[in-house]
Amino acid sequence: SPTCAKIEIVEPQLRLVKSAPGEMLQCDRIPVKYTVTNEGDGYACDLRISERFDENLMIAEGENQVELSIDSLGPGKSEEFEIMLDASKTGEYTSGATLTSRTSGEVESNLTTTKVTIPRLALAQSGPDREYLGRSVTYEITISNQGDGPAKDTVLEASIPEEERFQEA
């Protein structure tokens, strides 16, 4: 009888979270992670994450967009994806992704901003052109970073001619 029928109505509730580092060097790959979570009580089907990046950001295939798919996502379940981006120029890049589902519509992710920087090292050396034999000679070596990124783990090596002896730095 229709009055005794019990119908349970379920509904998926999707959430898309995007994470990316706040700052990276241009020579490093930028890791981007997408986490899709179904916080509802029904299955979500035919999910697709899509994002278009600035023309100076590319995935390994040389494209500036990404599309990822999930067949279905059950209630209380999550799925993670990670991609790597390469930056061809320094700058600040902000973007967000879109999650579409056949059964749940469309959801936008949070926006992430990554500042891409690069160190530019300059080296200058000064000292006398001539000096008397047997006297100490002082040379000044200056290294500076004229870029906008940190030059981590920088090592400066200077060679000394065989006929000279190092005293101090």
Coordinates of N, CA and C in Angstrom, one line a residue:
S1 N 0.8 -1.2 0.0 CA 0.0 0.0 0.0 C 0.9 1.2 0.0
P2 N 0.5 2.3 -0.7 CA 1.3 3.5 -0.8 C 1.5 4.2 0.5
T3 N 0.6 4.0 1.4 CA 0.8 4.7 2.7 C 1.8 4.0 3.6
C4 N 2.2 2.7 3.3 CA 3.1 2.0 4.1 C 4.5 2.0 3.5
A5 N 4.6 2.5 2.3 CA 5.9 2.5 1.6 C 6.9 3.5 2.3
K6 N 8.1 3.0 2.4 CA 9.1 3.9 3.0 C 10.2 4.2 2.0
I7 N 10.4 5.4 1.7 CA 11.4 5.8 0.7 C 12.5 6.6 1.4
E8 N 13.7 6.2 1.3 CA 14.8 6.9 1.9 C 15.5 7.8 0.9
I9 N 15.5 9.1 1.1 CA 16.1 10.0 0.2 C 17.5 10.3 0.7
V10 N 18.5 10.1 -0.3 CA 19.9 10.4 0.1 C 20.4 11.5 -0.9
E11 N 21.4 12.1 -0.4 CA 22.0 13.2 -1.2 C 23.5 13.3 -1.0
P12 N 24.3 13.3 -2.0 CA 25.7 13.5 -1.9 C 25.9 15.0 -1.6
Q13 N 26.9 15.3 -0.8 CA 27.3 16.7 -0.6 C 28.9 16.8 -0.8
L14 N 29.3 17.4 -1.9 CA 30.7 17.3 -2.3 C 31.4 18.6 -1.9
R15 N 32.7 18.4 -1.5 CA 33.6 19.5 -1.2 C 34.9 19.2 -1.9
L16 N 35.4 20.3 -2.5 CA 36.7 20.3 -3.2 C 37.7 21.2 -2.5
V17 N 38.8 20.7 -2.0 CA 39.8 21.5 -1.4 C 41.1 21.4 -2.2
K18 N 41.6 22.6 -2.6 CA 42.9 22.6 -3.3 C 44.0 23.2 -2.4
S19 N 45.2 22.6 -2.5 CA 46.3 23.1 -1.7 C 47.5 23.2 -2.6
A20 N 48.3 24.3 -2.4 CA 49.5 24.6 -3.2 C 50.4 25.4 -2.3
P21 N 51.7 25.3 -2.4 CA 52.6 26.1 -1.6 C 52.5 27.6 -1.8
G22 N 52.7 28.4 -0.8 CA 52.6 29.9 -1.0 C 53.8 30.5 -1.8
E23 N 54.9 29.8 -1.7 CA 56.1 30.4 -2.5 C 57.0 29.2 -2.9
M24 N 57.4 29.4 -4.2 CA 58.3 28.3 -4.8 C 59.4 29.1 -5.6
L25 N 60.5 28.4 -5.8 CA 61.5 28.9 -6.8 C 61.1 28.4 -8.2
Q26 N 61.5 29.2 -9.2 CA 61.1 28.9 -10.6 C 61.7 27.6 -11.0
C27 N 62.8 27.2 -10.5 CA 63.5 26.0 -10.9 C 62.9 24.7 -10.3
D28 N 62.0 24.9 -9.3 CA 61.4 23.8 -8.6 C 60.0 23.5 -9.2
R29 N 59.5 22.3 -9.1 CA 58.2 21.9 -9.6 C 57.2 22.3 -8.5
I30 N 56.0 22.7 -8.8 CA 55.0 23.2 -7.8 C 54.0 22.1 -7.6
P31 N 54.0 21.5 -6.4 CA 53.0 20.4 -6.1 C 51.6 21.1 -5.8
V32 N 50.6 20.6 -6.5 CA 49.2 21.0 -6.3 C 48.4 19.8 -5.9
K33 N 47.6 19.9 -4.8 CA 46.8 18.7 -4.4 C 45.4 19.1 -4.3
Y34 N 44.5 18.1 -4.9 CA 43.1 18.3 -4.8 C 42.5 17.2 -4.0
T35 N 41.6 17.5 -3.0 CA 41.0 16.5 -2.2 C 39.5 16.7 -2.4
V36 N 38.8 15.6 -2.9 CA 37.4 15.6 -3.1 C 36.8 14.8 -1.9
T37 N 35.8 15.4 -1.2 CA 35.1 14.7 -0.1 C 33.6 14.7 -0.3
N38 N 33.0 13.5 -0.1 CA 31.6 13.4 -0.1 C 31.1 13.4 1.3
E39 N 30.6 14.5 1.8 CA 30.1 14.7 3.1 C 28.6 14.3 3.3
G40 N 28.0 13.9 2.2 CA 26.6 13.6 2.2 C 26.3 12.1 2.5
D41 N 25.1 11.7 2.3 CA 24.7 10.3 2.6 C 24.4 9.5 1.3
G42 N 24.7 10.0 0.1 CA 24.4 9.3 -1.1 C 25.7 9.3 -2.0
Y43 N 25.7 8.4 -3.0 CA 26.8 8.3 -3.9 C 26.8 9.5 -4.9
A44 N 28.0 10.0 -5.2 CA 28.2 11.0 -6.3 C 28.8 10.2 -7.5
C45 N 28.3 10.5 -8.7 CA 28.8 9.7 -9.8 C 29.3 10.7 -10.9
D46 N 30.3 10.1 -11.7 CA 30.8 10.8 -12.8 C 31.4 12.2 -12.4
L47 N 32.4 12.2 -11.5 CA 32.9 13.4 -11.0 C 34.1 13.8 -11.9
R48 N 34.3 15.2 -12.1 CA 35.4 15.7 -12.9 C 35.9 17.0 -12.3
I49 N 37.2 16.9 -12.0 CA 37.9 18.1 -11.5 C 38.6 18.8 -12.7
S50 N 38.3 20.1 -12.9 CA 39.0 20.8 -14.0 C 39.5 22.1 -13.5
E51 N 40.7 22.5 -14.1 CA 41.3 23.8 -13.7 C 42.1 24.2 -14.9
R52 N 42.0 25.5 -15.2 CA 42.8 26.2 -16.2 C 43.8 27.1 -15.5
F53 N 45.1 27.0 -15.8 CA 46.1 27.8 -15.1 C 46.5 28.9 -16.0
D54 N 47.3 29.9 -15.5 CA 47.9 30.9 -16.2 C 48.8 30.3 -17.3
E55 N 49.0 31.1 -18.4 CA 49.7 30.5 -19.5 C 51.2 30.2 -19.2
N56 N 51.7 30.8 -18.1 CA 53.1 30.5 -17.6 C 53.2 29.3 -16.7
L57 N 52.1 28.7 -16.4 CA 52.1 27.4 -15.6 C 51.7 26.3 -16.5
M58 N 52.5 25.2 -16.4 CA 52.1 24.0 -17.3 C 52.3 22.7 -16.5
I59 N 51.5 21.7 -16.9 CA 51.7 20.4 -16.4 C 52.8 19.7 -17.3
A60 N 53.2 18.5 -16.9 CA 54.3 17.8 -17.6 C 54.0 17.7 -19.1
E61 N 52.8 17.6 -19.5 CA 52.4 17.4 -20.9 C 52.5 18.7 -21.7
G62 N 52.8 19.8 -21.0 CA 53.0 21.1 -21.7 C 51.7 21.9 -21.8
E63 N 50.6 21.4 -21.2 CA 49.3 22.1 -21.2 C 49.1 22.9 -20.0
N64 N 48.3 24.0 -20.1 CA 48.0 24.8 -18.9 C 46.6 24.5 -18.3
Q65 N 46.1 23.3 -18.5 CA 44.9 22.9 -17.9 C 45.0 21.5 -17.5
V66 N 44.1 21.1 -16.5 CA 44.1 19.8 -16.0 C 42.7 19.3 -15.9
E67 N 42.4 18.0 -16.2 CA 41.1 17.4 -16.0 C 41.4 16.0 -15.3
L68 N 40.7 15.8 -14.2 CA 40.8 14.5 -13.4 C 39.4 14.0 -13.2
S69 N 39.3 12.6 -13.3 CA 38.0 12.0 -13.2 C 37.9 11.0 -12.0
I70 N 36.7 10.9 -11.5 CA 36.4 9.9 -10.5 C 35.1 9.3 -10.9
D71 N 35.0 7.9 -11.0 CA 33.7 7.3 -11.4 C 32.6 7.5 -10.4
S72 N 32.9 7.2 -9.2 CA 31.9 7.4 -8.1 C 32.6 7.6 -6.8
L73 N 31.9 8.3 -5.9 CA 32.5 8.5 -4.5 C 31.4 8.3 -3.5
G74 N 31.6 7.3 -2.6 CA 30.6 7.0 -1.7 C 30.5 8.0 -0.5
P75 N 29.4 7.9 0.3 CA 29.2 8.7 1.4 C 30.4 8.6 2.4
G76 N 30.9 9.8 2.9 CA 32.0 9.8 3.9 C 33.4 9.5 3.3
K77 N 33.5 9.3 2.0 CA 34.7 9.0 1.3 C 35.4 10.2 0.8
S78 N 36.7 10.1 0.6 CA 37.6 11.1 0.0 C 38.5 10.5 -1.0
E79 N 38.8 11.4 -2.0 CA 39.8 11.0 -3.0 C 40.8 12.1 -3.2
E80 N 42.1 11.8 -3.3 CA 43.1 12.8 -3.5 C 43.8 12.6 -4.8
F81 N 44.2 13.7 -5.4 CA 45.0 13.8 -6.6 C 46.1 14.8 -6.4
E82 N 47.3 14.5 -6.9 CA 48.4 15.5 -6.9 C 49.0 15.6 -8.3
I83 N 49.2 16.9 -8.7 CA 49.8 17.2 -10.0 C 51.0 18.0 -9.7
M84 N 51.9 18.2 -10.7 CA 53.1 19.0 -10.6 C 53.0 20.0 -11.7
L85 N 53.3 21.3 -11.3 CA 53.3 22.4 -12.3 C 54.7 22.9 -12.5
D86 N 55.0 23.4 -13.7 CA 56.3 24.1 -13.9 C 55.9 25.5 -14.3
A87 N 56.7 26.5 -13.8 CA 56.5 27.9 -14.1 C 57.6 28.3 -15.1
S88 N 57.2 29.0 -16.1 CA 58.1 29.5 -17.1 C 58.5 30.9 -16.8
K89 N 57.8 31.6 -15.9 CA 58.2 33.0 -15.5 C 57.9 33.1 -14.0
T90 N 58.6 34.1 -13.4 CA 58.3 34.4 -12.0 C 57.0 35.2 -12.0
G91 N 56.4 35.3 -10.8 CA 55.2 36.1 -10.7 C 54.3 35.4 -9.6
E92 N 53.1 36.0 -9.4 CA 52.2 35.5 -8.4 C 51.0 34.9 -9.2
Y93 N 50.7 33.6 -8.9 CA 49.6 32.9 -9.7 C 48.5 32.5 -8.7
T94 N 47.3 32.9 -9.0 CA 46.1 32.5 -8.2 C 45.1 31.8 -9.1
S95 N 44.6 30.7 -8.6 CA 43.6 30.0 -9.3 C 42.8 29.0 -8.4
G96 N 41.7 28.5 -9.0 CA 40.9 27.6 -8.2 C 40.3 26.6 -9.2
A97 N 39.9 25.4 -8.7 CA 39.4 24.4 -9.6 C 37.9 24.2 -9.4
T98 N 37.3 23.5 -10.4 CA 35.8 23.3 -10.4 C 35.6 21.7 -10.4
L99 N 34.7 21.3 -9.5 CA 34.3 19.9 -9.5 C 32.9 19.8 -10.0
T100 N 32.7 19.0 -11.0 CA 31.3 18.8 -11.6 C 30.9 17.3 -11.4
S101 N 29.7 17.1 -11.1 CA 29.2 15.7 -10.9 C 27.8 15.6 -11.6
R102 N 27.6 14.4 -12.2 CA 26.3 14.2 -12.9 C 25.2 14.2 -11.9
T103 N 25.4 13.8 -10.7 CA 24.3 13.7 -9.7 C 24.3 14.9 -8.7
S104 N 25.4 15.7 -8.6 CA 25.4 16.7 -7.6 C 25.7 18.1 -8.0
G105 N 25.8 18.3 -9.3 CA 26.0 19.7 -9.8 C 27.5 20.1 -9.8
E106 N 27.7 21.3 -9.4 CA 29.1 21.9 -9.5 C 29.5 22.5 -8.2
V107 N 30.8 22.4 -7.9 CA 31.3 22.9 -6.7 C 32.7 23.6 -7.0
E108 N 32.9 24.7 -6.4 CA 34.2 25.4 -6.6 C 35.1 25.2 -5.5
S109 N 36.4 25.1 -5.7 CA 37.4 24.9 -4.7 C 37.8 26.3 -4.1
N110 N 38.6 26.3 -3.1 CA 39.2 27.5 -2.6 C 40.2 28.0 -3.6
L111 N 40.6 29.3 -3.6 CA 41.6 29.8 -4.4 C 43.0 29.6 -3.7
T112 N 44.0 29.3 -4.5 CA 45.4 29.2 -3.9 C 46.2 30.2 -4.7
T113 N 47.2 30.8 -4.0 CA 48.1 31.7 -4.6 C 49.5 31.2 -4.3
T114 N 50.3 31.1 -5.4 CA 51.7 30.7 -5.3 C 52.6 31.8 -5.9
K115 N 53.5 32.3 -5.1 CA 54.5 33.3 -5.6 C 55.7 32.5 -6.1
V116 N 56.0 32.7 -7.4 CA 57.2 32.0 -8.0 C 58.3 33.1 -8.1
T117 N 59.4 32.7 -7.5 CA 60.6 33.6 -7.4 C 61.8 32.9 -8.0
I118 N 62.9 33.7 -8.2 CA 64.1 33.2 -8.7 C 65.3 34.0 -8.1
P119 N 66.3 33.3 -7.6 CA 67.5 34.0 -7.2 C 68.4 34.4 -8.4
R120 N 69.0 35.5 -8.3 CA 70.0 35.9 -9.4 C 71.2 36.4 -8.7
L121 N 72.2 35.5 -8.7 CA 73.5 35.8 -8.0 C 74.5 36.6 -8.8
A122 N 75.1 37.5 -8.2 CA 76.1 38.3 -8.8 C 77.4 38.2 -7.9
L123 N 78.5 38.1 -8.6 CA 79.8 37.9 -7.9 C 80.8 39.1 -8.3
A124 N 81.4 39.7 -7.3 CA 82.4 40.7 -7.6 C 83.6 40.4 -6.8
Q125 N 84.8 40.7 -7.4 CA 86.1 40.4 -6.7 C 86.9 41.6 -6.9
S126 N 87.6 42.1 -5.9 CA 88.5 43.2 -6.0 C 89.8 42.9 -5.2
G127 N 90.8 43.5 -5.6 CA 92.1 43.4 -4.9 C 93.2 44.1 -5.7
P128 N 94.4 44.2 -5.2 CA 95.4 45.0 -5.9 C 95.9 44.3 -7.2
D129 N 96.3 45.1 -8.2 CA 96.8 44.5 -9.4 C 98.2 44.0 -9.2
R130 N 99.0 44.6 -8.3 CA 100.4 44.3 -8.0 C 100.6 44.4 -6.4
E131 N 101.5 43.6 -6.0 CA 101.9 43.7 -4.5 C 103.3 43.2 -4.4
Y132 N 104.0 43.7 -3.3 CA 105.4 43.4 -3.1 C 105.5 41.9 -2.7
L133 N 106.5 41.3 -3.1 CA 106.8 39.9 -2.7 C 106.9 39.7 -1.2
G134 N 106.3 38.7 -0.6 CA 106.4 38.5 0.8 C 105.4 39.2 1.7
R135 N 104.6 40.0 1.1 CA 103.6 40.8 1.9 C 102.2 40.1 1.7
S136 N 101.3 40.3 2.7 CA 100.0 39.7 2.6 C 99.2 40.5 1.5
V137 N 98.4 39.9 0.8 CA 97.5 40.5 -0.2 C 96.1 40.2 0.3
T138 N 95.2 41.3 0.2 CA 93.8 41.2 0.6 C 93.0 41.3 -0.6
Y139 N 92.1 40.3 -0.8 CA 91.1 40.3 -1.9 C 89.7 40.4 -1.2
E140 N 88.8 41.1 -1.9 CA 87.5 41.1 -1.4 C 86.6 40.5 -2.4
I141 N 85.8 39.4 -1.9 CA 84.9 38.8 -2.8 C 83.5 39.0 -2.3
T142 N 82.6 39.5 -3.1 CA 81.3 39.9 -2.7 C 80.3 39.1 -3.5
I143 N 79.4 38.4 -2.9 CA 78.3 37.7 -3.6 C 77.0 38.4 -3.2
S144 N 76.1 38.7 -4.1 CA 74.8 39.3 -3.8 C 73.7 38.6 -4.6
N145 N 72.6 38.7 -4.0 CA 71.4 38.1 -4.7 C 70.5 39.3 -5.2
Q146 N 70.5 39.4 -6.5 CA 69.8 40.5 -7.1 C 68.4 40.0 -7.6
G147 N 68.0 38.8 -7.3 CA 66.7 38.3 -7.7 C 65.7 38.5 -6.5
D148 N 64.6 37.9 -6.7 CA 63.5 38.0 -5.7 C 63.3 36.7 -4.9
G149 N 64.1 35.7 -5.1 CA 64.0 34.4 -4.4 C 65.2 34.1 -3.6
P150 N 65.1 33.3 -2.6 CA 66.2 33.0 -1.7 C 67.2 32.0 -2.5
A151 N 68.5 32.2 -2.2 CA 69.5 31.3 -2.8 C 70.0 30.4 -1.7
K152 N 69.2 29.4 -1.4 CA 69.5 28.4 -0.3 C 70.7 27.6 -0.6
D153 N 71.4 27.2 0.4 CA 72.6 26.3 0.3 C 73.6 26.8 -0.7
T154 N 73.8 28.1 -0.8 CA 74.8 28.7 -1.7 C 76.2 28.5 -1.1
V155 N 77.1 28.0 -1.9 CA 78.5 27.8 -1.5 C 79.4 28.6 -2.5
L156 N 80.3 29.4 -1.9 CA 81.2 30.1 -2.7 C 82.6 29.5 -2.6
E157 N 83.2 29.1 -3.7 CA 84.6 28.6 -3.7 C 85.5 29.5 -4.5
A158 N 86.7 29.8 -3.9 CA 87.7 30.6 -4.6 C 89.0 29.8 -4.7
S159 N 89.6 29.8 -5.9 CA 90.8 29.1 -6.0 C 92.0 30.1 -5.7
I160 N 93.1 29.5 -5.2 CA 94.3 30.3 -4.9 C 95.4 29.7 -5.7
P161 N 96.2 30.5 -6.3 CA 97.3 30.0 -7.1 C 98.3 29.2 -6.3
E162 N 98.9 28.2 -6.8 CA 99.9 27.4 -6.1 C 101.0 28.1 -5.4
E163 N 101.5 29.2 -5.9 CA 102.6 29.9 -5.4 C 102.1 30.8 -4.2
E164 N 100.8 30.9 -3.9 CA 100.3 31.7 -2.8 C 99.8 30.8 -1.7
R165 N 99.7 31.3 -0.5 CA 99.2 30.6 0.6 C 98.1 31.3 1.3
F166 N 97.0 30.6 1.6 CA 95.8 31.2 2.2 C 96.1 31.4 3.7
Q167 N 95.7 32.6 4.2 CA 95.9 33.0 5.6 C 94.6 33.0 6.3
E168 N 93.6 33.7 5.9 CA 92.4 33.8 6.6 C 91.3 34.4 5.7
A169 N 90.0 34.1 6.2 CA 88.9 34.7 5.5 C 88.0 35.4 6.4

